[in-house]
Coordinates of C-alpha atoms and ligand atoms in Angstrom, one line a residue:
X1 CA -26.2 -4.9 9.1
X2 CA -26.2 -1.5 10.7
X3 CA -24.6 -1.3 14.1
X4 CA -25.9 0.7 17.0
X5 CA -23.9 3.8 16.1
X6 CA -25.2 3.7 12.5
X7 CA -28.8 3.3 13.7
X8 CA -28.3 6.4 16.0
X9 CA -26.7 8.4 13.2
X10 CA -29.6 7.8 10.8
X11 CA -32.2 8.7 13.4
X12 CA -33.6 12.3 13.2
X13 CA -31.7 13.1 16.5
X14 CA -28.5 11.6 15.3
X15 CA -28.7 13.4 12.0
X16 CA -29.1 16.8 13.8
X17 CA -26.5 16.1 16.4
X18 CA -23.7 14.4 14.5
X19 CA -22.3 17.4 12.5
X20 CA -22.5 19.7 15.6
X21 CA -20.4 17.4 17.8
X22 CA -18.1 16.3 15.0
X23 CA -19.2 12.6 15.0
X24 CA -18.2 10.6 12.0
X25 CA -20.9 10.1 9.3
X26 CA -19.9 7.0 7.4
X27 CA -21.1 6.6 3.8
X28 CA -22.1 3.4 2.1
X29 CA -19.1 2.4 0.0
X30 CA -19.3 1.3 -3.7
X31 CA -18.2 -2.3 -3.8
X32 CA -17.7 -5.1 -6.3
X33 CA -16.6 -5.1 -9.9
X34 CA -18.2 -1.8 -10.5
X35 CA -16.6 1.3 -12.0
X36 CA -17.6 4.8 -10.7
X37 CA -20.6 6.2 -12.6
X38 CA -18.8 9.5 -13.3
X39 CA -16.0 10.0 -15.8
X40 CA -12.4 8.9 -15.2
X41 CA -10.3 12.0 -15.5
X42 CA -6.7 11.5 -16.6
X43 CA -3.7 13.9 -16.1
X44 CA -0.2 13.0 -17.2
X45 CA 3.1 14.7 -16.7
X46 CA 5.0 15.4 -20.0
X47 CA 6.2 12.2 -21.6
X48 CA 4.1 9.9 -19.3
X49 CA 1.9 7.5 -21.3
X50 CA 1.6 4.4 -19.1
X51 CA -1.7 5.1 -17.5
X52 CA -3.3 6.4 -20.7
X53 CA -2.3 3.1 -22.5
X54 CA -3.5 1.0 -19.5
X55 CA -6.9 2.8 -19.6
X56 CA -7.1 2.2 -23.4
X57 CA -6.4 -1.6 -22.8
X58 CA -9.2 -1.5 -20.2
X59 CA -11.5 0.2 -22.8
X60 CA -12.0 3.2 -20.5
X61 CA -12.1 6.5 -22.3
X62 CA -10.8 9.2 -20.0
X63 CA -12.2 12.8 -19.7
X64 CA -9.8 15.8 -19.4
X65 CA -8.6 16.7 -15.9
X66 CA -9.3 20.3 -14.6
X67 CA -6.2 22.2 -13.4
X68 CA -5.9 24.9 -10.8
X69 CA -3.5 27.2 -12.6
X70 CA -3.4 30.8 -11.2
X71 CA -4.4 32.3 -14.6
X72 CA -7.4 29.9 -14.8
X73 CA -9.0 31.2 -11.6
X74 CA -12.2 33.2 -11.9
X75 CA -13.4 35.8 -9.4
X76 CA -16.4 34.9 -7.3
X77 CA -19.2 37.4 -6.3
X78 CA -16.9 39.1 -3.8
X79 CA -14.1 39.3 -6.4
X80 CA -11.9 36.5 -4.8
X81 CA -10.2 34.3 -7.4
X82 CA -11.6 30.8 -7.2
X83 CA -10.0 27.7 -8.8
X84 CA -11.8 26.2 -11.8
X85 CA -14.3 23.4 -11.0
X86 CA -15.5 20.2 -12.7
X87 CA -18.8 20.9 -14.4
X88 CA -20.0 17.4 -13.5
X89 CA -18.7 15.3 -10.6
X90 CA -16.0 12.9 -11.9
X91 CA -15.8 9.3 -10.7
X92 CA -12.0 9.3 -10.4
X93 CA -8.8 11.2 -11.2
X94 CA -5.8 9.3 -12.3
X95 CA -2.5 11.2 -12.3
X96 CA 0.3 9.6 -14.3
X97 CA 3.5 11.0 -12.7
X98 CA 5.7 8.1 -13.9
X99 CA 8.1 10.6 -15.6
X100 CA 8.6 12.6 -12.4
X101 CA 12.2 13.7 -11.7
X102 CA 12.2 17.1 -9.9
X103 CA 10.7 18.5 -6.7
X104 CA 9.2 21.5 -8.5
X105 CA 7.1 19.1 -10.7
X106 CA 5.0 18.3 -7.6
X107 CA 3.2 21.6 -8.3
X108 CA 1.5 19.8 -11.2
X109 CA 0.1 17.2 -8.8
X110 CA -1.2 20.0 -6.5
X111 CA -2.8 21.8 -9.5
X112 CA -4.7 18.7 -10.6
X113 CA -5.6 17.5 -7.2
X114 CA -7.1 20.7 -5.9
X115 CA -10.2 20.8 -8.1
X116 CA -10.6 17.0 -7.6
X117 CA -10.9 17.1 -3.8
X118 CA -14.5 18.5 -4.2
X119 CA -15.0 17.3 -7.7
X120 CA -14.9 13.5 -7.1
X121 CA -18.2 11.8 -6.5
X122 CA -18.8 9.8 -3.3
X123 CA -16.9 6.5 -3.2
X124 CA -14.8 7.9 -6.1
X125 CA -11.0 7.5 -6.5
X126 CA -7.7 9.3 -6.8
X127 CA -5.0 7.1 -8.2
X128 CA -1.4 8.4 -8.4
X129 CA 1.3 6.6 -10.5
X130 CA 4.9 7.4 -9.7
X131 CA 8.4 5.9 -10.2
X132 CA 9.4 3.4 -7.5
X133 CA 11.9 5.0 -5.1
X134 CA 14.6 2.2 -5.6
X135 CA 14.9 3.2 -9.2
X136 CA 16.1 6.7 -8.4
X137 CA 19.6 7.6 -9.6
X138 CA 20.0 10.8 -7.8
X139 CA 19.0 12.4 -4.4
X140 CA 16.4 14.7 -5.8
X141 CA 14.6 11.9 -7.6
X142 CA 14.7 9.6 -4.6
X143 CA 13.3 12.5 -2.5
X144 CA 10.5 13.4 -4.8
X145 CA 9.4 9.8 -5.3
X146 CA 9.1 9.5 -1.6
X147 CA 7.3 12.9 -1.4
X148 CA 4.4 11.5 -3.4
X149 CA 3.9 8.9 -0.7
X150 CA 3.5 11.6 2.0
X151 CA 1.2 13.6 -0.3
X152 CA -1.0 10.5 -0.8
X153 CA -1.2 9.6 2.8
X154 CA -2.0 13.1 3.9
X155 CA -4.6 13.5 1.2
X156 CA -6.3 10.3 2.3
X157 CA -7.0 11.9 5.6
X158 CA -8.6 15.0 4.0
X159 CA -10.9 13.2 1.5
X160 CA -14.5 12.6 2.6
X161 CA -17.6 10.6 1.5
X162 CA -15.8 7.4 0.9
X163 CA -13.3 8.8 -1.7
X164 CA -10.0 7.1 -1.5
X165 CA -6.5 7.8 -2.7
X166 CA -3.7 5.3 -3.4
X167 CA -0.3 5.4 -5.0
X168 CA 1.1 2.9 -7.5
X169 CA 4.9 2.8 -7.7
X170 CA 6.0 1.5 -11.1
X171 CA 9.4 -0.1 -11.6
X172 CA 11.4 0.6 -14.7
X173 CA 10.2 -1.6 -17.6
X174 CA 6.6 -1.9 -16.5
X175 CA 4.3 -2.3 -19.5
X176 CA 0.7 -0.8 -19.6
X177 CA -0.7 -4.4 -19.6
X178 CA 1.1 -5.2 -16.4
X179 CA -0.5 -2.1 -14.8
X180 CA -4.1 -3.0 -15.9
X181 CA -5.0 -5.3 -13.0
X182 CA -3.8 -2.7 -10.4
X183 CA -5.5 0.2 -12.1
X184 CA -8.8 -1.6 -12.6
X185 CA -8.8 -2.9 -9.0
X186 CA -8.2 0.7 -7.7
X187 CA -10.9 2.2 -9.9
X188 CA -13.5 -0.5 -9.2
X189 CA -15.5 -0.9 -5.9
X190 CA -13.2 -3.9 -5.2
X191 CA -10.7 -1.5 -3.5
X192 CA -13.4 0.2 -1.3
X193 CA -11.5 -0.2 2.0
X194 CA -7.9 0.3 0.7
X195 CA -7.0 3.9 1.3
X196 CA -3.9 6.0 1.6
X197 CA -1.7 3.0 0.6
X198 CA 1.2 2.7 -1.8
X199 CA 2.6 -0.4 -3.4
X200 CA 4.9 -1.5 -6.2
X201 CA 4.2 -3.0 -9.6
X202 CA 7.2 -4.6 -11.3
X203 CA 7.6 -5.6 -14.9
X204 CA 5.8 -8.8 -16.1
X205 CA 5.1 -10.3 -19.5
X206 CA 1.3 -10.5 -19.2
X207 CA -1.9 -9.8 -21.1
X208 CA -4.4 -7.2 -19.8
X209 CA -6.7 -8.2 -16.9
X210 CA -10.2 -9.6 -17.4
X211 CA -13.2 -10.3 -15.2
X212 CA -12.9 -14.1 -15.4
X213 CA -9.2 -14.0 -14.8
X214 CA -9.1 -17.2 -12.8
X215 CA -11.1 -19.4 -15.2
X216 CA -9.7 -23.0 -15.1
X217 CA -7.4 -22.3 -12.1
X218 CA -7.4 -24.1 -8.8
X219 CA -7.3 -22.0 -5.6
X220 CA -7.0 -23.3 -2.1
X221 CA -8.4 -21.1 0.7
X222 CA -7.8 -22.1 4.4
X223 CA -10.3 -21.1 7.1
X224 CA -12.9 -20.9 4.4
X225 CA -16.0 -22.1 6.4
X226 CA -16.9 -18.5 7.5
X227 CA -15.9 -14.9 7.8
X228 CA -13.2 -13.5 5.6
X229 CA -12.3 -17.0 4.2
X230 CA -15.8 -17.7 3.0
X231 CA -15.7 -14.4 1.1
X232 CA -12.3 -15.1 -0.4
X233 CA -13.6 -18.4 -1.7
X234 CA -16.7 -16.6 -3.2
X235 CA -14.6 -13.9 -4.9
X236 CA -12.2 -16.5 -6.4
X237 CA -15.1 -18.6 -7.7
X238 CA -16.8 -15.5 -9.1
X239 CA -13.6 -14.8 -11.1
X240 CA -13.6 -18.3 -12.4
X241 CA -11.5 -20.4 -10.0
X242 CA -12.2 -24.0 -8.8
X243 CA -12.0 -23.4 -5.0
X244 CA -10.7 -26.0 -2.6
X245 CA -12.2 -24.8 0.7
X246 CA -10.2 -25.9 3.8
X247 CA -11.3 -25.7 7.4
X248 CA -11.2 -27.8 10.7
X249 CA -13.6 -30.8 11.0
X250 CA -15.6 -28.8 13.7
X251 CA -16.5 -26.3 11.0
X252 CA -17.5 -29.0 8.6
X253 CA -21.1 -27.9 8.1
X254 CA -20.2 -24.3 7.1
X255 CA -17.4 -25.6 5.0
X256 CA -19.7 -27.9 3.0
X257 CA -22.1 -25.1 2.5
X258 CA -19.4 -22.8 1.1
X259 CA -18.0 -25.5 -1.2
X260 CA -21.4 -26.6 -2.5
X261 CA -22.6 -23.1 -3.2
X262 CA -19.4 -22.4 -5.2
X263 CA -19.3 -25.8 -6.8
X264 CA -15.8 -26.2 -5.4
X265 CA -14.6 -28.9 -3.1
X266 CA -14.3 -29.1 0.7
X267 CA -11.3 -30.5 2.6
X268 CA -11.7 -31.0 6.4
X269 CA -8.2 -30.4 7.7
X270 CA -6.5 -28.8 10.6
X271 CA -3.7 -26.9 9.0
X272 CA -1.4 -27.5 12.0
X273 CA -1.4 -31.3 11.2
X274 CA 2.1 -32.4 10.2
X275 CA 0.8 -33.9 6.9
X276 CA -1.5 -30.9 6.1
X277 CA 0.4 -30.0 2.9
X278 CA 0.5 -33.6 1.7
X279 CA -3.2 -33.9 2.2
X280 CA -3.9 -30.6 0.3
X281 CA -1.8 -31.8 -2.6
X282 CA -3.3 -35.3 -2.5
X283 CA -6.8 -33.8 -2.5
X284 CA -6.0 -31.7 -5.6
X285 CA -4.4 -34.6 -7.4
X286 CA -7.3 -36.9 -6.7
X287 CA -10.3 -34.5 -7.3
X288 CA -8.7 -32.7 -10.3
X289 CA -6.3 -35.2 -11.8
X290 CA -3.3 -33.8 -13.6
X291 CA -3.8 -30.3 -12.1
X292 CA -1.5 -28.2 -10.0
X293 CA -2.5 -25.4 -7.7
X294 CA -2.6 -21.8 -9.0
X295 CA -2.7 -20.4 -5.5
X296 CA -2.8 -21.0 -1.8
X297 CA -4.4 -18.4 0.4
X298 CA -3.4 -18.7 4.1
X299 CA -6.4 -17.2 5.7
X300 CA -7.0 -19.5 8.7
X301 CA -6.1 -17.6 11.8
X302 CA -7.0 -17.4 15.5
X303 CA -6.7 -14.9 18.4
X304 CA -5.9 -15.8 22.1
X305 CA -5.6 -12.3 23.5
X306 CA -4.1 -11.6 26.9
X307 CA -1.8 -9.0 28.3
X308 CA 1.8 -10.4 28.3
X309 CA 1.7 -10.4 32.1
X310 CA -1.0 -13.1 31.9
X311 CA 0.1 -14.9 28.7
X312 CA 0.7 -18.6 29.3
X313 CA 2.6 -20.9 26.9
X314 CA -0.5 -22.5 25.4
X315 CA -2.1 -19.3 24.2
X316 CA 1.3 -18.3 22.9
X317 CA 1.9 -21.5 21.0
X318 CA -1.6 -21.9 19.6
X319 CA -1.5 -18.5 17.8
X320 CA 2.0 -18.9 16.5
X321 CA 1.3 -22.4 15.3
X322 CA -1.9 -21.7 13.4
X323 CA -1.1 -18.2 12.2
X324 CA 2.5 -18.7 11.2
X325 CA 4.3 -22.0 11.6
X326 CA 1.7 -24.0 9.8
X327 CA 1.9 -21.9 6.7
X328 CA 5.6 -21.9 6.6
X329 CA 5.5 -25.7 6.5
X330 CA 2.7 -25.8 4.0
X331 CA 4.5 -23.4 1.6
X332 CA 7.7 -25.4 1.9
X333 CA 6.0 -28.7 0.9
X334 CA 3.8 -27.3 -1.8
X335 CA 6.7 -25.6 -3.5
X336 CA 8.2 -29.0 -4.3
X337 CA 7.9 -29.0 -8.1
X338 CA 7.8 -32.9 -8.1
X339 CA 4.8 -33.1 -5.8
X340 CA 1.6 -34.0 -7.7
X341 CA -1.0 -31.3 -6.8
X342 CA 1.6 -28.9 -5.6
X343 CA 2.0 -25.2 -6.5
X344 CA 2.4 -24.5 -10.2
X345 CA 5.0 -22.2 -11.6
X346 CA 3.4 -18.8 -12.2
X347 CA 1.3 -19.5 -9.0
X348 CA 0.4 -17.3 -6.0
X349 CA 1.1 -17.5 -2.3
X350 CA -1.1 -15.1 -0.3
X351 CA -0.8 -14.5 3.5
X352 CA -3.2 -12.7 5.8
X353 CA -1.3 -10.4 8.1
X354 CA -3.0 -7.7 10.2
X355 CA -2.5 -4.1 11.2
X356 CA -1.8 -5.5 14.7
X357 CA 1.3 -7.0 13.2
X358 CA 2.4 -3.6 11.8
X359 CA 1.4 -1.1 14.4
X360 CA 1.1 -3.5 17.4
X361 CA -2.0 -3.9 19.6
X362 CA -2.3 -4.1 23.4
X363 CA -3.2 -7.7 24.5
X364 CA -2.0 -9.2 21.2
X365 CA 1.8 -9.9 21.6
X366 CA 1.2 -13.4 20.4
X367 CA -1.1 -12.4 17.5
X368 CA 1.1 -9.3 16.6
X369 CA 4.2 -11.5 16.5
X370 CA 2.4 -14.1 14.2
X371 CA 1.1 -11.5 11.8
X372 CA 4.4 -9.6 11.6
X373 CA 5.9 -13.0 10.8
X374 CA 3.6 -13.3 7.8
X375 CA 5.2 -10.1 6.5
X376 CA 8.6 -11.8 7.0
X377 CA 7.4 -14.8 4.9
X378 CA 6.4 -12.4 2.1
X379 CA 9.7 -10.5 2.1
X380 CA 11.8 -13.6 2.2
X381 CA 10.0 -15.7 -0.4
X382 CA 9.0 -13.1 -3.0
X383 CA 12.5 -12.5 -4.5
X384 CA 13.5 -16.2 -4.2
X385 CA 10.4 -17.4 -6.1
X386 CA 10.5 -14.8 -8.8
X387 CA 12.4 -17.0 -11.3
X388 CA 9.4 -19.5 -11.1
X389 CA 6.9 -16.7 -11.7
X390 CA 5.4 -17.3 -8.3
X391 CA 4.3 -14.2 -6.5
X392 CA 4.1 -13.9 -2.7
X393 CA 2.0 -11.1 -1.1
X394 CA -0.2 -10.4 1.9
X395 CA -3.1 -8.3 3.0
X396 CA -3.1 -6.6 6.4
X397 CA -6.7 -6.1 7.4
X398 CA -7.6 -3.4 9.9
X399 CA -11.0 -3.6 11.6
X400 CA -13.2 -5.9 9.6
X401 CA -16.8 -6.8 10.6
X402 CA -16.6 -10.5 11.5
X403 CA -17.3 -12.9 14.3
X404 CA -13.7 -12.3 15.4
X405 CA -14.2 -8.6 15.9
X406 CA -17.8 -9.0 17.2
X407 CA -16.1 -10.5 20.3
X408 CA -14.3 -7.2 21.1
X409 CA -15.9 -5.3 24.1
X410 CA -18.4 -2.7 22.7
X411 CA -16.6 0.5 23.6
X412 CA -13.2 -0.6 22.2
X413 CA -15.0 -2.0 19.2
X414 CA -16.7 1.3 18.4
X415 CA -13.3 3.1 18.7
X416 CA -11.5 0.6 16.4
X417 CA -14.3 0.7 13.9
X418 CA -14.4 4.5 13.5
X419 CA -10.8 5.5 13.8
X420 CA -9.9 5.4 10.1
X421 CA -10.2 7.8 7.2
X422 CA -13.4 6.0 6.0
X423 CA -14.9 6.2 9.5
X424 CA -16.3 2.7 9.4
X425 CA -15.4 -1.0 9.7
X426 CA -14.5 -2.9 6.5
X427 CA -16.4 -5.8 5.2
X428 CA -14.9 -9.3 4.8
X429 CA -15.4 -8.9 1.0
X430 CA -13.0 -5.9 1.0
X431 CA -10.2 -8.2 2.2
X432 CA -11.3 -10.9 -0.3
X433 CA -11.3 -8.5 -3.3
X434 CA -7.7 -7.4 -2.5
X435 CA -6.7 -11.1 -2.4
X436 CA -8.6 -11.7 -5.7
X437 CA -6.4 -8.9 -7.2
X438 CA -3.2 -10.7 -6.1
X439 CA -4.6 -14.0 -7.6
X440 CA -5.2 -12.4 -11.1
X441 CA -2.6 -13.8 -13.6
X442 CA -2.3 -10.2 -14.8
X443 CA -0.9 -9.2 -11.4
X444 CA 2.3 -11.1 -12.0
X445 CA 4.3 -7.9 -11.5
X446 CA 2.9 -7.5 -8.0
X447 CA 5.1 -9.4 -5.6
X448 CA 6.6 -8.9 -2.1
X449 CA 3.8 -6.5 -1.3
X450 CA 1.7 -6.1 1.9
X451 CA -1.4 -4.1 1.2
X452 CA -3.3 -2.8 4.2
X453 CA -7.1 -3.1 3.9
X454 CA -7.9 -0.8 6.8
X455 CA -9.6 2.3 5.5
X456 CA -6.3 4.1 6.4
X457 CA -6.4 3.3 10.2
X458 CA -5.3 6.3 12.1
X459 CA -3.1 4.3 14.4
X460 CA 0.3 3.4 13.0
X461 CA -0.8 4.5 9.5
Ligands
NAD501 N1 -11.7 -9.8 11.4 C1 -10.7 -8.9 11.4 O1 -10.9 -7.7 11.7 C2 -9.3 -9.3 11.0 C3 -8.3 -8.3 11.0 C4 -7.0 -8.6 10.7 C5 -6.7 -9.9 10.3 N2 -7.7 -10.8 10.3 C6 -7.3 -12.2 9.9 O2 -8.1 -12.6 8.8 C7 -8.2 -14.1 8.9 C8 -9.7 -14.5 8.9 O3 -10.3 -13.8 10.0 P1 -11.9 -13.9 10.4 O4 -12.2 -12.7 11.1 O5 -12.6 -14.3 9.2 O6 -11.8 -15.1 11.5 P2 -12.9 -16.3 11.8 O7 -12.6 -16.7 13.2 O8 -14.3 -15.8 11.5 O9 -12.5 -17.4 10.7 C9 -11.3 -18.1 10.8 C10 -11.5 -19.5 10.2 O10 -10.3 -20.2 10.3 C11 -10.5 -21.5 10.7 N3 -9.4 -22.1 11.4 C12 -8.9 -21.8 12.6 N4 -7.9 -22.6 12.9 C13 -7.7 -23.5 11.9 C14 -6.9 -24.6 11.7 N5 -6.0 -24.9 12.6 N6 -7.0 -25.3 10.5 C15 -8.0 -24.9 9.6 N7 -8.8 -23.9 9.8 C16 -8.7 -23.2 10.9 C17 -11.7 -21.4 11.6 O11 -12.4 -22.6 11.8 C18 -12.6 -20.3 10.9 O12 -13.5 -20.9 10.0 C19 -7.4 -14.5 10.1 O13 -6.1 -14.9 9.7 C20 -7.4 -13.2 10.9 O14 -6.3 -13.2 11.8 C21 -9.0 -10.6 10.6

């Protein structure tokens, strides 16, 4: 639904005024399991073949990338040398720099990126692939691997018209198949609100991703009656999962509607109840005999905002209990391999953090603490569950258009909504799609990661 600002911008007066006073003009982003309509250009450093092979597995035939080499420039009418251009707008540029070792090789990235800045169609993509910094065995390598991150984040702030750029760090031993889920997520509209981010893909023995990746798998989503949780349930069901939708009894009506529409099942449950995990597992064991959970998505969350000067113990406790303590207890119980209906080996734990937990937010000391705690859960559990093939990741949403953010006073809301590289709020589905990417069995190499779904928030980015 257009907000007031959007309505103004699309009016004749707004259209005339906006460019003059430098007001942001957000574009409608491409969403869903949809590739860009333009070609996917591929550029690879000498010896780099990972992205080419992953594209082949995805049955995407790349087009050649245009390079800004000094000798390729052609004089314009005034005789000034101009870099070569794409004849037709491309949908994306993928640069495979997985064999990067030296600082001077960054010139290749500049040469490929320059024509792409104006050559990528609206809502198009730049995807950079580089070696993970921890794998560097010398100072220049470590420096240059980090340098790509700075390049990516700065480029994100220059791109316009909904074009995003993201960086995939690949660990030694990553196969092309293990990269497919990440590459497809980034190229498709599913990653619409993920911009200027970098995360790691590790080695995993998997087959290439597919659209119905979750067929036959059971996924539990907490807080599923509305907002982001309802969209997570929808995305998981679209990709084939049987969804167990969990929410408090007071939200029973919305919960039943979500579960019925998706042909999943509803479980009315307050996640802070001491027996919450036991009830989730019992529900799975009874409704789907013999099955274990593929995933638990800890989406249920609350805010009780107050400046710390006015923060009483009940606001403090409620937020830490729902947003953090409950999920620590639930994970602990579901990880018991002997519990019928518990988490299966090869499964997924997904947390929902927030940019407030990363950058901090005035009036949200309780919420910020709880959401930073979610990052702690990810960091602690991911390496410890690797031998069971269980991945642990989180999303950190920025400003997402939901009932939660509709309650923010109008002026602050307008500021939060616009101050990111995409100049608009994200949609609940943007968070859901990123979680869907974590849930994919082909994402087994993605663990211990926190992906911000924030359109590259300008604060604390
Ligand atoms: N909306 C945003 O901009 C934004 C930004 C960052 C993070 N988040 C996080 O995303 C998640 C979803 O947010 P939303 O905007 O959809 O919120 P929402 O308030 O619309 O939905 C939250 C759902 O969680 C349920 N819930 C709350 N307490 C529960 C409990 N004890 N047991 C079971 N269910 C419970 C609620 O009934 C509700 O259905 C939250 O964790 C939130 O902190 C949201």
